[in-house]
XYZ file of C-alpha atoms in Angstrom:
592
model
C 8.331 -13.447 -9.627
C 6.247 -10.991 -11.199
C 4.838 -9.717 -13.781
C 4.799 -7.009 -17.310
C 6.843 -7.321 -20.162
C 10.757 -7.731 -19.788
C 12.785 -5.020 -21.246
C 15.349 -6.021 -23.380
C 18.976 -5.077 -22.589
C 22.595 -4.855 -23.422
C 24.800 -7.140 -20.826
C 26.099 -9.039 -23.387
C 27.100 -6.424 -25.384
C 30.285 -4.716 -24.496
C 29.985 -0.871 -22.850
C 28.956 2.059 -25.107
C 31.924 4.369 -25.210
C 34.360 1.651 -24.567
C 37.979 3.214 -25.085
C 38.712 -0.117 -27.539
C 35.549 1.203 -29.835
C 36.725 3.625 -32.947
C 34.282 7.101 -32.560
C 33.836 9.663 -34.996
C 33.328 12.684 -32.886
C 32.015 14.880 -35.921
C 28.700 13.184 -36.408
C 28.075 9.871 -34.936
C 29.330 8.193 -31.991
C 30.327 4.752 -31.569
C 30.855 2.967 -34.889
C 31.412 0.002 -35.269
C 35.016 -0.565 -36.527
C 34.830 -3.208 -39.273
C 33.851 -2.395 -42.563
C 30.766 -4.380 -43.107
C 28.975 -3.084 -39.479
C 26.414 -0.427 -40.929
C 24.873 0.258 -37.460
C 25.334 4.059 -36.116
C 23.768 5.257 -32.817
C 24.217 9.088 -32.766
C 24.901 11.206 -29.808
C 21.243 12.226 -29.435
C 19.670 8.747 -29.952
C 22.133 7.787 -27.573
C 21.441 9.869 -24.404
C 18.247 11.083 -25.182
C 19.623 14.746 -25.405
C 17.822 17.780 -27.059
C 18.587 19.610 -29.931
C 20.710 22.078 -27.934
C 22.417 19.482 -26.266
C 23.298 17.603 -28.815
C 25.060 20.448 -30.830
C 26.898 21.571 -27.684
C 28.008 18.024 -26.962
C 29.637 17.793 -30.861
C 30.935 21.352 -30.514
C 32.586 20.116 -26.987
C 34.180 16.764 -28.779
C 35.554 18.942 -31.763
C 37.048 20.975 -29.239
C 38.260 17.978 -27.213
C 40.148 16.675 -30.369
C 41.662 20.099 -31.349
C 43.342 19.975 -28.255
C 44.491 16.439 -27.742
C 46.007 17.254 -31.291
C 47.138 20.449 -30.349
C 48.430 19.076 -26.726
C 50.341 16.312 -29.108
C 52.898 18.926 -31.056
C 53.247 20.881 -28.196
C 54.636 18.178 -26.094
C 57.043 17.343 -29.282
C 58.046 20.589 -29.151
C 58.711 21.193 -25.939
C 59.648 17.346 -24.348
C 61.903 17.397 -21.936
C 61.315 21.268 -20.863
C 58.104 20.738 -18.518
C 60.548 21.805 -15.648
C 59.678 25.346 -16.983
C 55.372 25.110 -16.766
C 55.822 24.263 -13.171
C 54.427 26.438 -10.997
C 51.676 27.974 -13.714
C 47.944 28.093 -12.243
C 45.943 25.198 -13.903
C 43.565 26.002 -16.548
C 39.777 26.007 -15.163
C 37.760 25.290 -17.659
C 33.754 26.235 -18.010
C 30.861 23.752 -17.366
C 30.934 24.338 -21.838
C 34.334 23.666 -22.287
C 35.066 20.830 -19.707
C 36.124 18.066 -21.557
C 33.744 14.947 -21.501
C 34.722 11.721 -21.276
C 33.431 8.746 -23.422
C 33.166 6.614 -20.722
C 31.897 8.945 -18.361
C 29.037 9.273 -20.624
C 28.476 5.939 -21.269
C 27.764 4.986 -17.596
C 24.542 7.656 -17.922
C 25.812 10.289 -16.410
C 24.665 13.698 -17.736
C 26.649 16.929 -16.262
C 24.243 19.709 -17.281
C 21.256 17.674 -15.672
C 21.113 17.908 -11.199
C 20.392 14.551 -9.705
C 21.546 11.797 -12.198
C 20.376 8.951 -10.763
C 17.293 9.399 -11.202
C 16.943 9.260 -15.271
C 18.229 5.666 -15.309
C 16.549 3.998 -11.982
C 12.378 5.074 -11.979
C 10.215 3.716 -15.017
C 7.684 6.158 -13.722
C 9.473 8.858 -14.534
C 9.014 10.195 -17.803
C 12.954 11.293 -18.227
C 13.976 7.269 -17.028
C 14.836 6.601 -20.579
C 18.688 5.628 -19.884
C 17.358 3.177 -16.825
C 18.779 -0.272 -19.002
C 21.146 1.509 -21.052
C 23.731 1.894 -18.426
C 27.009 -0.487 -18.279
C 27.221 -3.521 -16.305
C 29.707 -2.365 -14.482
C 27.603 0.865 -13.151
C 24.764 -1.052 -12.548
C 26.737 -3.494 -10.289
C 28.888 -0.108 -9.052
C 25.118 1.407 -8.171
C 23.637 -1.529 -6.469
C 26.383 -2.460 -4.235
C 26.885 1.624 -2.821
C 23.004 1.259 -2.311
C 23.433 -1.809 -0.983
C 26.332 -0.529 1.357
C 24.304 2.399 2.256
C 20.082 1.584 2.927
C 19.512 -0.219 5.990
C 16.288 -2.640 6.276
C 15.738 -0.863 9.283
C 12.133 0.489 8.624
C 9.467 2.658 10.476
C 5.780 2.473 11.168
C 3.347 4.832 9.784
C 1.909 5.009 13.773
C 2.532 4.570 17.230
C -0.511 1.899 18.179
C -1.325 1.650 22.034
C -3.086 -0.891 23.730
C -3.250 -4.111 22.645
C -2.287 -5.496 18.826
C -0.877 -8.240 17.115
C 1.749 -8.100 14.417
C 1.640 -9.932 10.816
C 3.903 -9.643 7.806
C 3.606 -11.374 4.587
C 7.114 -11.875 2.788
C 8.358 -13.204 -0.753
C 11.276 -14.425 -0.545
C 12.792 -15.496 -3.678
C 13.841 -19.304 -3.374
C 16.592 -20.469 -4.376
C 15.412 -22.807 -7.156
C 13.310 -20.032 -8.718
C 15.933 -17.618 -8.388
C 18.637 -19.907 -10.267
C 16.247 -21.142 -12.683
C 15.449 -17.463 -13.921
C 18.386 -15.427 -13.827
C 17.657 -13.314 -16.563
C 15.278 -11.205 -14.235
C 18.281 -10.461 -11.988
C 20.519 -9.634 -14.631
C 21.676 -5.965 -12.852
C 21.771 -7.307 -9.254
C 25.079 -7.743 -8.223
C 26.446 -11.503 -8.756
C 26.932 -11.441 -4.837
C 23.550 -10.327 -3.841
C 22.163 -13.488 -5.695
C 24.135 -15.524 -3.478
C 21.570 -17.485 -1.513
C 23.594 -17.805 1.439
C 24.277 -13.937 1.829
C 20.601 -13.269 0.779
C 19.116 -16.027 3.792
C 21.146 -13.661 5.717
C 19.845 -10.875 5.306
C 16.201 -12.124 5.188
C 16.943 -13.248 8.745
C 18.577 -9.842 9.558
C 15.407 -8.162 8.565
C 12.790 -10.977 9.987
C 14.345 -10.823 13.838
C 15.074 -6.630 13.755
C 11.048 -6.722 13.315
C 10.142 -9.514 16.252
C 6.363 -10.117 14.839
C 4.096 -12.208 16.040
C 3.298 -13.627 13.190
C 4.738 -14.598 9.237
C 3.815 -15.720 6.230
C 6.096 -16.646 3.590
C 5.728 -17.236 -0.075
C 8.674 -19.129 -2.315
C 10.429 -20.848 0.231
C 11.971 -23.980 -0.574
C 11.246 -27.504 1.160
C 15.381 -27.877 2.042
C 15.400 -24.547 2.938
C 12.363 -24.734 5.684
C 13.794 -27.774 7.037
C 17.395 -26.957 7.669
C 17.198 -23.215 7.656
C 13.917 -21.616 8.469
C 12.215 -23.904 10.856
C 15.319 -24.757 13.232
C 16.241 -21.007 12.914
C 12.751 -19.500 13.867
C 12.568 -22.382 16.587
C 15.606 -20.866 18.334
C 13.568 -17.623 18.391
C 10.526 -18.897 19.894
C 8.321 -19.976 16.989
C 6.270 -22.689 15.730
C 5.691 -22.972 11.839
C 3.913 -24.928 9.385
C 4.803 -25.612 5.699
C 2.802 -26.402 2.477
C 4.822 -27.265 -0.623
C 3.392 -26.780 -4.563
C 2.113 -29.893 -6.064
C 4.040 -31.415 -8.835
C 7.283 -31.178 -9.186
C 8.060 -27.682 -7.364
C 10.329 -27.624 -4.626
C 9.047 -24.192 -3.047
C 5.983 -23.361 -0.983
C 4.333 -21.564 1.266
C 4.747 -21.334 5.009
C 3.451 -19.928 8.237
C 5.155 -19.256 11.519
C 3.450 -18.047 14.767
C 5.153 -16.908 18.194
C 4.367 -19.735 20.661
C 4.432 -17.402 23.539
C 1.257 -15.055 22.469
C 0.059 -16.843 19.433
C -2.181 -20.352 19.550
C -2.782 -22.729 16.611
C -6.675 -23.887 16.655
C -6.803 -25.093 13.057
C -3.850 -25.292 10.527
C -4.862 -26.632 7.011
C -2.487 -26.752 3.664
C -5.317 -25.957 0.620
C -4.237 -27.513 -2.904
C -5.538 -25.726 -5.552
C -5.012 -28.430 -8.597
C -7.868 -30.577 -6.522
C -10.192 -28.122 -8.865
C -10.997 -29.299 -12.576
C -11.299 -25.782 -13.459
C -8.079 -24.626 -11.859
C -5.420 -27.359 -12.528
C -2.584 -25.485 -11.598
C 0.531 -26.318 -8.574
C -0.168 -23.421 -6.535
C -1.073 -24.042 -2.699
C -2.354 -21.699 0.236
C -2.246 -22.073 4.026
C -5.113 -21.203 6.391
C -4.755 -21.231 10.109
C -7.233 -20.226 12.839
C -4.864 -18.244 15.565
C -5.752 -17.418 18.846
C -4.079 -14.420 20.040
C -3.225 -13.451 24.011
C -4.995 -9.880 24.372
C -4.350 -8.318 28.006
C -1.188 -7.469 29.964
C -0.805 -11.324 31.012
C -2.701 -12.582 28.105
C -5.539 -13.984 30.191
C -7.715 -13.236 27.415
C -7.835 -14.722 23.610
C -9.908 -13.882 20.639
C -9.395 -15.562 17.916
C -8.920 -15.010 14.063
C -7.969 -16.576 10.486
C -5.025 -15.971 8.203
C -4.960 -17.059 4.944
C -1.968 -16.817 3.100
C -0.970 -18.144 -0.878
C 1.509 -17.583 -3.975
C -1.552 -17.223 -6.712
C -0.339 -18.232 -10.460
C 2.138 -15.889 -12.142
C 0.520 -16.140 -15.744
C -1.032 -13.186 -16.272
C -3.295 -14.654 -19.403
C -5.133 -16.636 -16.697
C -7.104 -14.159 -15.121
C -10.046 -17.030 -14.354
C -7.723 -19.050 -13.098
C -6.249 -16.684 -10.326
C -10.276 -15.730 -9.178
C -10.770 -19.361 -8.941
C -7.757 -19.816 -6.647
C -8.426 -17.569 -4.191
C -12.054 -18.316 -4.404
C -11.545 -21.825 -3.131
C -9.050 -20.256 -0.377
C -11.359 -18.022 0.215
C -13.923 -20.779 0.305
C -11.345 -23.016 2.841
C -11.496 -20.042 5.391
C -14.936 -20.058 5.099
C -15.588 -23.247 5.858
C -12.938 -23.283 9.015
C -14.583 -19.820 10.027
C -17.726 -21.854 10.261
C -16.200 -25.038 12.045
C -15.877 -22.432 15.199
C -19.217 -21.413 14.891
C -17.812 -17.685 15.669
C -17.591 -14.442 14.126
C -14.298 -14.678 13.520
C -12.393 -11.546 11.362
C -9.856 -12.964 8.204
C -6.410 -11.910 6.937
C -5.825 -12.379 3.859
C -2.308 -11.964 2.569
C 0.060 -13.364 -0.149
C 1.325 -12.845 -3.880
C -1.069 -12.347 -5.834
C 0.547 -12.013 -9.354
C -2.412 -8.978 -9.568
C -2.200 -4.890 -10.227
C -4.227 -3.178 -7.516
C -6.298 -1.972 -10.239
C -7.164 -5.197 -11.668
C -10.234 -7.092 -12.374
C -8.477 -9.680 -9.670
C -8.022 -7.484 -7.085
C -11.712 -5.826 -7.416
C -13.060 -9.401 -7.230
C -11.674 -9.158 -3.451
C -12.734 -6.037 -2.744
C -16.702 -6.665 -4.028
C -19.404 -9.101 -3.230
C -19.716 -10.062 -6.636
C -18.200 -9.095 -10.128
C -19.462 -9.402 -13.780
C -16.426 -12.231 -15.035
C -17.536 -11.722 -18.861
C -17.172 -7.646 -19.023
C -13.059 -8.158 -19.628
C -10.696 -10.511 -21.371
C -9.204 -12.961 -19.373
C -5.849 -11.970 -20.386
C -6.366 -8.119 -18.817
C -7.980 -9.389 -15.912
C -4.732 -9.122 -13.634
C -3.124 -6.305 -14.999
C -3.325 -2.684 -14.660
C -5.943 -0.333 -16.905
C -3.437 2.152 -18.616
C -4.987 2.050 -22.332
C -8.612 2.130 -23.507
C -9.161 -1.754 -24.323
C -9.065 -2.298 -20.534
C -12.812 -0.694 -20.397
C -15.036 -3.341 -19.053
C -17.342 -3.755 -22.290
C -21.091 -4.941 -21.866
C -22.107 -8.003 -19.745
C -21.542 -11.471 -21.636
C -19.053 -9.944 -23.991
C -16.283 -12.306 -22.870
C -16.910 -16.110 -22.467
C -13.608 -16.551 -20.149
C -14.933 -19.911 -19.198
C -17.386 -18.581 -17.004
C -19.411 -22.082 -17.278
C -16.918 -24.204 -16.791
C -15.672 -21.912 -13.845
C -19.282 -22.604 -12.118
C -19.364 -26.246 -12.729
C -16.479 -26.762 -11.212
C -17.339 -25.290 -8.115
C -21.041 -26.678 -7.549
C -19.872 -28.970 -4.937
C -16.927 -27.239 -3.475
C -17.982 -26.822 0.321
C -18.156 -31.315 0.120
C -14.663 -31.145 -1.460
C -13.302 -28.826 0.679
C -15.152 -30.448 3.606
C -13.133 -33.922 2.651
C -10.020 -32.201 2.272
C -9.932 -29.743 5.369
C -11.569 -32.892 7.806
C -14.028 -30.352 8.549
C -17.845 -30.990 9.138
C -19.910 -30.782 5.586
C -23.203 -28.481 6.352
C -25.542 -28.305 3.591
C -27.054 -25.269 5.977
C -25.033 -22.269 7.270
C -25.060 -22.343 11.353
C -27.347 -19.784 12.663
C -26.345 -18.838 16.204
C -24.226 -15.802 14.673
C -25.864 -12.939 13.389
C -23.494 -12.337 10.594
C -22.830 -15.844 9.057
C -22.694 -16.050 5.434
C -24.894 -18.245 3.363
C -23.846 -20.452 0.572
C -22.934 -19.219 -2.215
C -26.223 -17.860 -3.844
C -24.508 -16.842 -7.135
C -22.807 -20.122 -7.713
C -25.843 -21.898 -6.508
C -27.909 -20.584 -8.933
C -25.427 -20.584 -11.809
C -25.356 -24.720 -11.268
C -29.218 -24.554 -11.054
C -28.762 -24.655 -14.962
C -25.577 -24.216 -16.983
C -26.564 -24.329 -20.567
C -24.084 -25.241 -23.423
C -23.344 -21.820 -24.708
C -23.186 -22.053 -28.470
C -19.898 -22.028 -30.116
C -21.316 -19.811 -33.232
C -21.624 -17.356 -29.373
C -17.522 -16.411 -30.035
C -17.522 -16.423 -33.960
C -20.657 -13.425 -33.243
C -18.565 -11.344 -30.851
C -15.600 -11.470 -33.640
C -18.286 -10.200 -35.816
C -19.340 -7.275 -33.099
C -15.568 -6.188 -33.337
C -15.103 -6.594 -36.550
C -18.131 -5.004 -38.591
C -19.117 -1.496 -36.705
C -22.625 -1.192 -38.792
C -23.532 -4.485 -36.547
C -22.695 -3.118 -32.859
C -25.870 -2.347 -31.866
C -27.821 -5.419 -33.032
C -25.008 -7.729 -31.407
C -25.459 -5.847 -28.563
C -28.842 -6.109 -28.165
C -28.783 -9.621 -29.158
C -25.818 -10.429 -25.608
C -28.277 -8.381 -23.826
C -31.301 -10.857 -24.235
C -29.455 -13.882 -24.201
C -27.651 -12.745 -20.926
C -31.693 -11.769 -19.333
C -32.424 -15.139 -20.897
C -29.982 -16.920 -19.198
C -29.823 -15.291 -15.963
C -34.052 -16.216 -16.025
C -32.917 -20.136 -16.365
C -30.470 -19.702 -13.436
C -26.975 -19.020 -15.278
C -24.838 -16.134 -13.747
C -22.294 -14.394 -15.452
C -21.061 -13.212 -12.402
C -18.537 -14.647 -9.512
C -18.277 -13.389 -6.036
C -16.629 -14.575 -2.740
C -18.137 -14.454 1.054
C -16.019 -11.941 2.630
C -16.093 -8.509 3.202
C -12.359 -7.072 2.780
C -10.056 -4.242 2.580
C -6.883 -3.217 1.596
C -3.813 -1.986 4.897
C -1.863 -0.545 2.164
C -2.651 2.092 -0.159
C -1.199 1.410 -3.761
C -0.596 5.533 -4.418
C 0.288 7.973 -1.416
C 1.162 11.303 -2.110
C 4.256 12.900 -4.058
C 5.035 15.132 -1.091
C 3.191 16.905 1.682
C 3.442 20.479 -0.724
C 2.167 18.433 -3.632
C -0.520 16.176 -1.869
C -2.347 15.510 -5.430
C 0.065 14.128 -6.853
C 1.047 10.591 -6.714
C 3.610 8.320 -5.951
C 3.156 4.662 -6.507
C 4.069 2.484 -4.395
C 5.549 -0.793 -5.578
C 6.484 -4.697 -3.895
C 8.689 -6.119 -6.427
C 11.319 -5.187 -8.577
C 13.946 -6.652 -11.074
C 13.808 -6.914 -14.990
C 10.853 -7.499 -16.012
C 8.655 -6.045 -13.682
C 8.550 -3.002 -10.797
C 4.928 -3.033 -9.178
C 2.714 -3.865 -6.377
C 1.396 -7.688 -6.205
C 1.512 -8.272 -3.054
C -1.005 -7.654 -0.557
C -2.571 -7.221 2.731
C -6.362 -7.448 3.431
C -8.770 -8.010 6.132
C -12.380 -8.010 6.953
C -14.783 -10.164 8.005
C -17.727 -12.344 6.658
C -20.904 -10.505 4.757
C -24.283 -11.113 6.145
C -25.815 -14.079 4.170
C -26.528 -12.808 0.270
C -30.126 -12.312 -0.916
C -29.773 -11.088 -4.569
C -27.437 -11.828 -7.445
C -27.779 -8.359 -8.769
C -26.790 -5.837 -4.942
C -24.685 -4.141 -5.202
C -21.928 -4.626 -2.239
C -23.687 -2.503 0.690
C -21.606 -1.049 4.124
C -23.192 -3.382 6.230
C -21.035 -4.119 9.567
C -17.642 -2.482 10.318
C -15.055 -5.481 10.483
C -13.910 -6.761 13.441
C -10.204 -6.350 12.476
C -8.586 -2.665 12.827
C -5.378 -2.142 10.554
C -3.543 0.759 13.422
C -0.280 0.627 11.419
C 1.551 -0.494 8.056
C 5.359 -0.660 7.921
C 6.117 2.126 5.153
C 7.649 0.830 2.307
C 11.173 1.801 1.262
C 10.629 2.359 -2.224
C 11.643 6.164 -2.967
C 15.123 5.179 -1.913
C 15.490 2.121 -3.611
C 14.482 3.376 -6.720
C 17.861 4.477 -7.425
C 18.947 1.006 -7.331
C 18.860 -1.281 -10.897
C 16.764 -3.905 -8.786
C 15.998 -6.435 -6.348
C 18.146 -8.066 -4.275
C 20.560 -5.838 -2.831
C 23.106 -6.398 0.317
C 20.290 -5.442 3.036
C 16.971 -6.599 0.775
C 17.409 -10.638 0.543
C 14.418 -10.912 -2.389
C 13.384 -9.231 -5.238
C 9.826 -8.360 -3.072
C 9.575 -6.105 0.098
C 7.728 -7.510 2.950
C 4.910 -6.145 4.364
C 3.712 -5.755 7.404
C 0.577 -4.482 9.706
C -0.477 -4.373 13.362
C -4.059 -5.057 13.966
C -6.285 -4.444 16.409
C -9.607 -5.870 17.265
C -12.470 -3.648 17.867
């Protein structure tokens, strides 16, 4: 699932140009035949053709007619003497004059334009304005040849040497979710939805790669029992499975070849144990020892972390408190070792790469009050996505730190690791507690209510911007003297394997292509992720900003390269050889 407005479209309706529909070729196509229907979609409105076109498309109909009427009295004139017009060479007619046909047209297809597909399959494209205006049956017609025709065989972006270990993170679409919201997959191909052809080709694509290690998101409880866990057995793996609170019947899971891959620590982390958060989505973190060597004498060890973060995309707060207490759960296991040990963090994360969400994982520490909480997991395409001043925004930032002042004891209880109200100190790059949330719990005040009705006021009355701004600006030194923080951060150090944007082509390297992880409906972008690092060196200052400190222990030699140029001429997710509306990805580390 994922997220963006869904686009509205026609499957109920019945296909524009249908041979049952009266037309009117002089001036407007498609009317309605009853009396009463006033509703008229021209030719140009239609297909989205210019000026030109459209007056050479009328001109072409007229003709069309003339000669279907002409064609009509000639073959009452002449029926039953077509003996005599055998053997006569066969009008050619112009690329003007060919006739067009209404159905032809009505499937997209425009015959003065080179390479069709592509104005009715990318919404990055400016020209994709036909992309959900196409016929059910082309849709279906177009996913099943693409279907028929891509391969999930996929490449590597490099050749790594020497020792690595392999991870992929992978969305599958469960069943439940997938019947329960079939709107999204309205263009996909009835059989594509088909969970049992789909768990094929999930399986297809899982043993072609033979990784060492996977993490899957939206996989229901049945399904790991009977399906994923005997299956992966078979093949040499051992797995472990967290399922949503409530009344969900998917999860998350995480499997791990036996042969090179050890399980040290394997903990399920439920995120509605937080007051703030309150919400049934779960995350898994594992500490892995990996075999390193030709015989795999030697093991070093690290932590994955993998979740399904909330789909809302109003509740910005609520996704940075989710991974915050995941990120807080490695932490603590991290610490439990008394190691330094590197962390991969992977997963949905219902967040733009641009987004306030995913810049809280890059940074130390961000400024939770600069953006509304509804923007904070979406993309920055229009000018209200500026961050604004500091304290702007309330987005529960108080309630956000009380929740959290005793989160290493709660965790502590949960995980059945060892409270420490003291970081160890036998590794030079531990990280300390949480100095921003520390101090934020120091002292919350109650922020006055009349605090909201002044920032309406701010938007609302220009003449008053600068004394309201001025006025946040003291309060916020005010509060941050008492010990409040506006701002949130997280312990780790991490960065990105994949890059959201690579470029168009090698000739046009400026340009830029992105790169997306989901498509169907509704939606056609990048949420899910890959990142590793390690942890920062123990925080000093509320205010730093994030410095290069240590290089992280974790070396990302190779992404598998995403297939999305080709399937962008599909009408979306799942196809024959793509069992889920998400790609998976994948990346061999090293350690360095």
């Amino acid at each position: 699932m994922s997220m963006t407005s869904r686009q509205e479209s026609r499957r109920g309706d019945a296909p524009r140009g249908h041979p049952d529909q009266d037309t009117n070729v002089d001036a407007v196509m498609y009317v309605s035949s009853t009396p009463t229907s006033t509703v008229q979609i021209s030719a140009r409105e239609q297909y989205g053709l210019s000026k030109t076109r459209h007056r050479r498309f009328e001109h072409t109909l007229q003709r069309q007619e003339r000669q279907e009427n002409q064609g009509g009295h000639q073959e009452e004139q002449h029926h039953g003497h077509n003996h005599a017009h055998q053997g006569r060479p066969r009008t050619r007619h112009t690329h003007q004059d060919k006739p067009l046909s209404h159905h032809t047209l009505a499937e997209g297809h425009r015959q003065s334009r080179p390479h069709p597909e592509r104005y009715h399959s990318d919404p990055y494209n400016k020209h994709a304005r036909g992309q959900h205006r196409t016929s059910p049956s082309s849709q279906d017609d177009t996913n099943t040849r693409l279907g028929n025709n891509t391969s999930n065989q996929r490449e590597w972006s490099n050749d790594v040497q020497g020792d690595h270990f392999t991870l992929m993170t992978y969305n599958l679409l469960s069943k439940t979710l997938c019947q329960s919201h079939k709107e999204l997959y309205s263009n996909c191909h009835p059989k594509a939805l088909s969970w049992d052809k789909r768990s094929k080709a999930l399986f297809k694509e899982i043993k072609s790669l033979d990784l060492d290690v996977y993490c899957f998101q939206e996989l229901d409880q049945d399904d790991y029992v009977d399906l994923f866990e005997p299956k992966l057995r078979s093949w040499g793996y051992t797995g472990f499975y967290q399922r949503r609170t409530g009344d969900r019947n998917d999860g998350c899971a995480l499997f791990y070849r036996s042969q090179k891959v050890k399980a040290v620590l394997i903990r399920g982390v439920e995120y509605n144990r937080n007051t703030f958060i309150g919400r049934d989505n779960v995350g898994i973190v594992a500490i892995l020892e990996v075999a390193q060597g030709k015989r795999g004498r030697s093991r070093k060890k690290v932590c994955v972390a993998t979740t399904h973060i909330l789909f809302n995309p109003r509740r910005g707060m609520t996704k940075i408190a989710q991974l915050k207490m995941l990120l807080e759960a490695a932490r603590l296991l991290i610490e439990e070792q008394e190691e330094d040990i590197p962390l991969v963090l992977c997963g949905d994360m219902n967040a733009a790469p641009e987004s306030f969400v995913v810049q809280y994982l890059k940074n130390e520490n961000v400024d939770a009050t600069t953006q509304l909480e509804m923007h904070m997991s979406t993309a920055k395409p229009h000018s209200h996505w500026v961050e604004k001043p500091s304290g702007t925004y309330l987005n529960s930032i108080a309630e956000f730190h009380a929740s959290f002042s005793n989160i290493h004891r709660d965790l502590a209880a949960v995980l059945g690791t060892t409270y420490r109200s003291q970081p160890p100190t036998n590794h030079s790059h531990a990280a300390g507690p949480d100095v921003l949330t520390q101090m934020a719990n120091m002292h919350i005040p109650g922020i006055p209510q009349q605090q909201h009705h002044h920032h309406q006021q701010h938007h609302q009355h220009h003449h008053q911007q600068q004394h309201h701004h001025q006025h946040h600006q003291q309060q916020h030194q005010q509060q941050e003297q008492q010990g409040f923080s506006y701002r949130v951060s997280q312990p780790f150090r991490l960065l990105s394997a994949y890059q959201h944007e690579i470029p168009l082509t090698e000739r046009h390297a400026r340009k830029k292509y992105r790169q997306w992880t989901t498509y169907h409906t509704a939606s056609k972008q990048m949420c899910d992720f890959i990142m590793y690092g390690h942890l920062r060196s123990t925080a000093t200052t509320t205010t730093a900003t994030p410095q290069h400190q240590t290089p992280s222990r974790l070396q990302a030699a190779a992404t598998l390269v995403l297939p999305c140029r080709v399937l962008d001429r599909c009408n979306g997710l799942p196809i024959r050889n793509f069992g889920s509306d998400h790609l998976s990805l994948a990346t061999k580390f090293q350690f360095v």
